Amino acid sequence: MSSVEPAHDSPLTSCAREPIHTPGAIQPYGVLLVVDPESLRVHERAISQPSLLQQHGEPLTQRIDEVLGGVLAPFTALFQQAAIGSSAHVGAVHLDGHGRHQLLVHRSATDLLVELEAPVAGQPGSLEELYPAIRQLMTDIESAATVEDLCQLAAAHMRRLTGFDRTLVYQFDPGWNGVVVAEDGNGLLPSYLDLRFPESDIPAQARELYRRNRVRLIADNNYTPAPLMRAEHHRDAPATDLSLAVLRSVSPVHLHYMRNMGTGASMSVSLVHKASCGGWCPATPCCRGACRTTCAPPASSWARSCHCRSP
């Protein structure tokens, strides 16, 4: 009797099947609390700063208005009213000894996701300083005669907004293969204009994430994820869907890809047409060497991300 060797997935197939919406961790730049929408008790948490636990105690099983020194209590009604599928930037809250954190709330089918994004080092940026850029964009849009002109305008505006060294506009064809149709850069990084990529570079589940969550920021391709920890009563629940979370940890495969490409950090904005992800606008800084240095984007504050999310 002969035995049949089990079939092994190819790397491309494995990548396409990776459950990237349920990574079980966040990027280490803040706090994620996974809350029961009915009881408002925390049943999962990821905290990148151990000193927060030392100062405020373990949030697991506590009500959302009791954790982190009660700083979230004023937003209890908003948490209760969040509609399924919604995401909102609530504002800034001050955590004693840890600065102002941007508060974001997302409602999935089963959970309430409460994120506190840590302050950005250096100039944090503000909505007020973005207004001139927004006005200039509106003026420039009126002068764009073709889709190609509009794509080039988007690339240039994104690079000015973020301070990155290169931005691209990447368009999908009907078979989900991609081509770089516009680019803006300062010469520090090589040109990718007209470069073509196969469908497997951005598989279906990644495109779906880009459709649902239109801005993705990776501040350092060498980060150590902060794992989601669960309360005992929630231990056997299905993996938590972090599709809407800004801090969601990204695929190790993608981080390896970034390192191979010499990309230390990136920010991507989805271009959605008729409810489908028709393309995206990735931006990257120039990070030389082995990418062991944190290449944090100079404009990663929520104010700029919020502007990028605007329709």
mmCIF file of C-alpha atoms in Angstrom, residues 25-236:
data_model
loop_
_atom_site.group_PDB
_atom_site.id
_atom_site.type_symbol
_atom_site.label_atom_id
_atom_site.label_comp_id
_atom_site.label_asym_id
_atom_site.label_seq_id
_atom_site.Cartn_x
_atom_site.Cartn_y
_atom_site.Cartn_z
ATOM 1 C CA ALA A 25 -1.491 41.918 18.007
ATOM 2 C CA ILE A 26 -1.033 45.635 17.355
ATOM 3 C CA GLN A 27 1.860 47.814 16.280
ATOM 4 C CA PRO A 28 3.531 49.079 19.479
ATOM 5 C CA TYR A 29 2.387 52.691 19.293
ATOM 6 C CA GLY A 30 -0.559 52.798 21.643
ATOM 7 C CA VAL A 31 -3.354 50.877 23.332
ATOM 8 C CA LEU A 32 -6.169 48.701 21.992
ATOM 9 C CA LEU A 33 -9.077 47.694 24.213
ATOM 10 C CA VAL A 34 -11.558 45.119 22.881
ATOM 11 C CA VAL A 35 -14.838 45.733 24.673
ATOM 12 C CA ASP A 36 -18.117 43.838 24.946
ATOM 13 C CA PRO A 37 -20.711 46.203 23.398
ATOM 14 C CA GLU A 38 -23.399 45.219 25.914
ATOM 15 C CA SER A 39 -21.573 45.196 29.250
ATOM 16 C CA LEU A 40 -18.823 47.617 28.166
ATOM 17 C CA ARG A 41 -16.304 45.391 29.924
ATOM 18 C CA VAL A 42 -12.839 44.879 28.468
ATOM 19 C CA HIS A 43 -12.248 41.279 27.407
ATOM 20 C CA GLU A 44 -9.045 41.800 25.411
ATOM 21 C CA ARG A 45 -6.283 44.365 25.489
ATOM 22 C CA ALA A 46 -2.954 45.154 23.844
ATOM 23 C CA ILE A 47 -0.762 47.727 25.560
ATOM 24 C CA SER A 48 2.625 48.711 24.179
ATOM 25 C CA GLN A 49 3.704 50.633 27.302
ATOM 26 C CA PRO A 50 4.147 48.407 30.395
ATOM 27 C CA SER A 51 4.244 51.513 32.595
ATOM 28 C CA LEU A 52 0.563 52.085 31.810
ATOM 29 C CA LEU A 53 -0.262 48.770 33.467
ATOM 30 C CA GLN A 54 1.940 49.610 36.423
ATOM 31 C CA GLN A 55 0.240 52.972 36.854
ATOM 32 C CA HIS A 56 -3.396 52.117 36.150
ATOM 33 C CA GLY A 57 -3.670 48.370 36.699
ATOM 34 C CA GLU A 58 -4.986 45.553 34.528
ATOM 35 C CA PRO A 59 -8.006 46.633 32.419
ATOM 36 C CA LEU A 60 -9.242 43.106 31.658
ATOM 37 C CA THR A 61 -12.810 42.471 32.970
ATOM 38 C CA GLN A 62 -13.120 46.141 33.997
ATOM 39 C CA ARG A 63 -15.738 48.499 32.595
ATOM 40 C CA ILE A 64 -14.436 50.886 29.966
ATOM 41 C CA ASP A 65 -15.262 53.897 32.154
ATOM 42 C CA GLU A 66 -13.080 52.514 34.970
ATOM 43 C CA VAL A 67 -9.843 51.734 33.117
ATOM 44 C CA LEU A 68 -6.815 54.010 32.624
ATOM 45 C CA GLY A 69 -7.747 56.207 35.534
ATOM 46 C CA GLY A 70 -11.295 56.797 34.271
ATOM 47 C CA VAL A 71 -10.114 58.926 31.344
ATOM 48 C CA LEU A 72 -12.629 57.245 28.992
ATOM 49 C CA ALA A 73 -15.684 57.751 31.231
ATOM 50 C CA PRO A 74 -16.908 60.889 29.371
ATOM 51 C CA PHE A 75 -17.265 58.848 26.178
ATOM 52 C CA THR A 76 -19.438 56.027 27.541
ATOM 53 C CA ALA A 77 -22.579 57.168 25.715
ATOM 54 C CA LEU A 78 -20.675 57.419 22.442
ATOM 55 C CA PHE A 79 -19.343 53.883 22.879
ATOM 56 C CA GLN A 80 -22.875 52.583 23.454
ATOM 57 C CA GLN A 81 -24.248 54.338 20.366
ATOM 58 C CA ALA A 82 -21.546 53.236 17.899
ATOM 59 C CA ALA A 83 -23.122 51.571 14.863
ATOM 60 C CA ILE A 84 -21.793 48.298 13.459
ATOM 61 C CA GLY A 85 -19.161 49.003 10.814
ATOM 62 C CA SER A 86 -18.529 52.549 11.997
ATOM 63 C CA SER A 87 -15.210 54.204 12.823
ATOM 64 C CA ALA A 88 -14.760 57.554 14.519
ATOM 65 C CA HIS A 89 -11.947 59.770 15.709
ATOM 66 C CA VAL A 90 -13.314 61.022 19.026
ATOM 67 C CA GLY A 91 -10.541 63.443 19.969
ATOM 68 C CA ALA A 92 -7.508 63.548 22.236
ATOM 69 C CA VAL A 93 -7.293 62.303 25.818
ATOM 70 C CA HIS A 94 -4.461 62.878 28.258
ATOM 71 C CA LEU A 95 -2.957 59.871 30.014
ATOM 72 C CA ASP A 96 -1.028 60.974 33.088
ATOM 73 C CA GLY A 97 2.670 60.698 32.414
ATOM 74 C CA HIS A 98 2.136 59.495 28.849
ATOM 75 C CA GLY A 99 0.933 62.555 26.968
ATOM 76 C CA ARG A 100 -2.054 63.171 24.721
ATOM 77 C CA HIS A 101 -3.344 60.098 22.925
ATOM 78 C CA GLN A 102 -5.730 60.198 19.969
ATOM 79 C CA LEU A 103 -8.910 58.275 20.781
ATOM 80 C CA LEU A 104 -10.529 56.188 18.038
ATOM 81 C CA VAL A 105 -13.604 53.984 18.267
ATOM 82 C CA HIS A 106 -14.616 51.215 15.863
ATOM 83 C CA ARG A 107 -17.617 48.885 16.009
ATOM 84 C CA SER A 108 -17.356 45.455 14.436
ATOM 85 C CA ALA A 109 -20.156 42.900 14.305
ATOM 86 C CA THR A 110 -19.149 41.479 17.691
ATOM 87 C CA ASP A 111 -16.859 43.942 19.451
ATOM 88 C CA LEU A 112 -16.183 47.550 20.283
ATOM 89 C CA LEU A 113 -12.572 48.466 19.508
ATOM 90 C CA VAL A 114 -11.185 51.401 21.472
ATOM 91 C CA GLU A 115 -7.767 52.644 20.352
ATOM 92 C CA LEU A 116 -5.482 55.196 21.946
ATOM 93 C CA GLU A 117 -2.750 56.228 19.536
ATOM 94 C CA ALA A 118 0.422 57.404 21.282
ATOM 95 C CA PRO A 119 1.714 60.934 20.588
ATOM 96 C CA VAL A 120 4.144 61.389 17.711
ATOM 97 C CA ALA A 121 7.643 62.565 18.613
ATOM 98 C CA GLY A 122 8.460 66.066 17.378
ATOM 99 C CA GLN A 123 5.890 68.305 15.733
ATOM 100 C CA PRO A 124 2.510 66.627 16.192
ATOM 101 C CA GLY A 125 0.754 68.609 13.504
ATOM 102 C CA SER A 126 -2.762 70.007 13.638
ATOM 103 C CA LEU A 127 -5.818 70.324 11.470
ATOM 104 C CA GLU A 128 -5.279 74.082 11.344
ATOM 105 C CA GLU A 129 -1.937 73.747 9.576
ATOM 106 C CA LEU A 130 -3.525 71.395 7.035
ATOM 107 C CA TYR A 131 -6.148 73.880 5.856
ATOM 108 C CA PRO A 132 -3.810 75.684 3.388
ATOM 109 C CA ALA A 133 -2.837 72.326 1.874
ATOM 110 C CA ILE A 134 -6.500 71.347 1.538
ATOM 111 C CA ARG A 135 -7.374 74.669 -0.117
ATOM 112 C CA GLN A 136 -4.478 74.288 -2.551
ATOM 113 C CA LEU A 137 -5.595 70.756 -3.400
ATOM 114 C CA MET A 138 -9.122 71.953 -4.175
ATOM 115 C CA THR A 139 -7.708 74.635 -6.480
ATOM 116 C CA ASP A 140 -5.409 72.186 -8.241
ATOM 117 C CA ILE A 141 -8.183 69.622 -8.755
ATOM 118 C CA GLU A 142 -10.127 72.134 -10.839
ATOM 119 C CA SER A 143 -7.192 72.407 -13.244
ATOM 120 C CA ALA A 144 -6.777 68.639 -13.734
ATOM 121 C CA ALA A 145 -7.935 67.894 -17.283
ATOM 122 C CA THR A 146 -7.416 64.119 -17.279
ATOM 123 C CA VAL A 147 -7.382 61.180 -14.893
ATOM 124 C CA GLU A 148 -3.616 61.025 -15.403
ATOM 125 C CA ASP A 149 -3.304 64.660 -14.284
ATOM 126 C CA LEU A 150 -5.441 63.898 -11.236
ATOM 127 C CA CYS A 151 -3.272 60.905 -10.294
ATOM 128 C CA GLN A 152 -0.115 62.990 -10.574
ATOM 129 C CA LEU A 153 -1.737 65.671 -8.444
ATOM 130 C CA ALA A 154 -2.642 63.065 -5.811
ATOM 131 C CA ALA A 155 0.947 61.796 -5.679
ATOM 132 C CA ALA A 156 2.400 65.290 -5.286
ATOM 133 C CA HIS A 157 -0.163 66.331 -2.676
ATOM 134 C CA MET A 158 0.377 63.166 -0.646
ATOM 135 C CA ARG A 159 4.135 63.661 -0.577
ATOM 136 C CA ARG A 160 3.805 67.289 0.569
ATOM 137 C CA LEU A 161 1.313 66.255 3.224
ATOM 138 C CA THR A 162 3.325 63.373 4.670
ATOM 139 C CA GLY A 163 6.896 64.537 4.150
ATOM 140 C CA PHE A 164 7.869 61.170 2.671
ATOM 141 C CA ASP A 165 10.543 60.855 -0.007
ATOM 142 C CA ARG A 166 8.398 59.124 -2.638
ATOM 143 C CA THR A 167 4.704 58.577 -3.290
ATOM 144 C CA LEU A 168 3.102 56.412 -5.950
ATOM 145 C CA VAL A 169 -0.370 55.978 -7.402
ATOM 146 C CA TYR A 170 -0.994 52.322 -8.117
ATOM 147 C CA GLN A 171 -3.934 51.198 -10.279
ATOM 148 C CA PHE A 172 -5.511 47.754 -10.522
ATOM 149 C CA ASP A 173 -6.633 46.276 -13.839
ATOM 150 C CA PRO A 174 -9.706 43.970 -14.109
ATOM 151 C CA GLY A 175 -7.512 40.994 -13.144
ATOM 152 C CA TRP A 176 -6.171 42.830 -10.061
ATOM 153 C CA ASN A 177 -2.685 43.175 -11.508
ATOM 154 C CA GLY A 178 -1.217 46.575 -10.695
ATOM 155 C CA VAL A 179 0.716 49.321 -12.432
ATOM 156 C CA VAL A 180 2.249 52.527 -11.078
ATOM 157 C CA VAL A 181 0.480 55.292 -13.025
ATOM 158 C CA ALA A 182 1.856 58.353 -11.200
ATOM 159 C CA GLU A 183 4.790 59.193 -8.958
ATOM 160 C CA ASP A 184 6.256 62.102 -7.036
ATOM 161 C CA GLY A 185 9.651 62.045 -5.320
ATOM 162 C CA ASN A 186 12.734 63.982 -4.321
ATOM 163 C CA GLY A 187 15.255 61.713 -6.049
ATOM 164 C CA LEU A 188 16.420 59.826 -2.955
ATOM 165 C CA LEU A 189 14.535 56.671 -3.976
ATOM 166 C CA PRO A 190 14.450 54.969 -7.397
ATOM 167 C CA SER A 191 11.549 55.605 -9.738
ATOM 168 C CA TYR A 192 8.811 52.962 -9.954
ATOM 169 C CA LEU A 193 6.747 54.749 -12.622
ATOM 170 C CA ASP A 194 5.145 52.267 -15.069
ATOM 171 C CA LEU A 195 6.361 49.324 -12.979
ATOM 172 C CA ARG A 196 3.909 46.408 -13.050
ATOM 173 C CA PHE A 197 3.066 44.008 -10.227
ATOM 174 C CA PRO A 198 1.212 40.662 -10.358
ATOM 175 C CA GLU A 199 -2.115 40.091 -8.614
ATOM 176 C CA SER A 200 -0.375 37.910 -6.035
ATOM 177 C CA ASP A 201 1.532 40.919 -4.648
ATOM 178 C CA ILE A 202 -1.704 42.212 -3.102
ATOM 179 C CA PRO A 203 -4.008 39.179 -2.658
ATOM 180 C CA ALA A 204 -7.768 39.350 -2.269
ATOM 181 C CA GLN A 205 -7.903 39.530 1.527
ATOM 182 C CA ALA A 206 -5.395 42.410 1.510
ATOM 183 C CA ARG A 207 -7.472 44.308 -1.065
ATOM 184 C CA GLU A 208 -10.539 43.798 1.116
ATOM 185 C CA LEU A 209 -8.693 45.310 4.073
ATOM 186 C CA TYR A 210 -7.714 48.296 1.941
ATOM 187 C CA ARG A 211 -11.381 48.721 0.994
ATOM 188 C CA ARG A 212 -12.601 48.607 4.605
ATOM 189 C CA ASN A 213 -9.776 50.590 6.217
ATOM 190 C CA ARG A 214 -8.494 53.218 3.823
ATOM 191 C CA VAL A 215 -5.337 54.350 5.610
ATOM 192 C CA ARG A 216 -2.532 52.062 6.743
ATOM 193 C CA LEU A 217 0.609 53.279 8.476
ATOM 194 C CA ILE A 218 3.690 51.183 9.257
ATOM 195 C CA ALA A 219 6.157 53.352 11.166
ATOM 196 C CA ASP A 220 8.963 50.776 11.429
ATOM 197 C CA ASN A 221 9.367 47.469 9.624
ATOM 198 C CA ASN A 222 11.338 46.059 12.575
ATOM 199 C CA TYR A 223 8.736 46.664 15.260
ATOM 200 C CA THR A 224 7.902 44.086 17.921
ATOM 201 C CA PRO A 225 4.098 43.562 18.023
ATOM 202 C CA ALA A 226 2.191 44.096 21.260
ATOM 203 C CA PRO A 227 0.051 40.942 21.669
ATOM 204 C CA LEU A 228 -3.642 40.903 22.488
ATOM 205 C CA MET A 229 -4.190 39.431 25.945
ATOM 206 C CA ARG A 230 -7.575 37.874 26.813
ATOM 207 C CA ALA A 231 -9.669 37.631 29.930
ATOM 208 C CA GLU A 232 -10.178 34.040 31.083
ATOM 209 C CA HIS A 233 -13.903 34.046 30.257
ATOM 210 C CA HIS A 234 -13.094 35.116 26.685
ATOM 211 C CA ARG A 235 -10.267 32.636 26.118
ATOM 212 C CA ASP A 236 -12.136 30.362 23.668
#
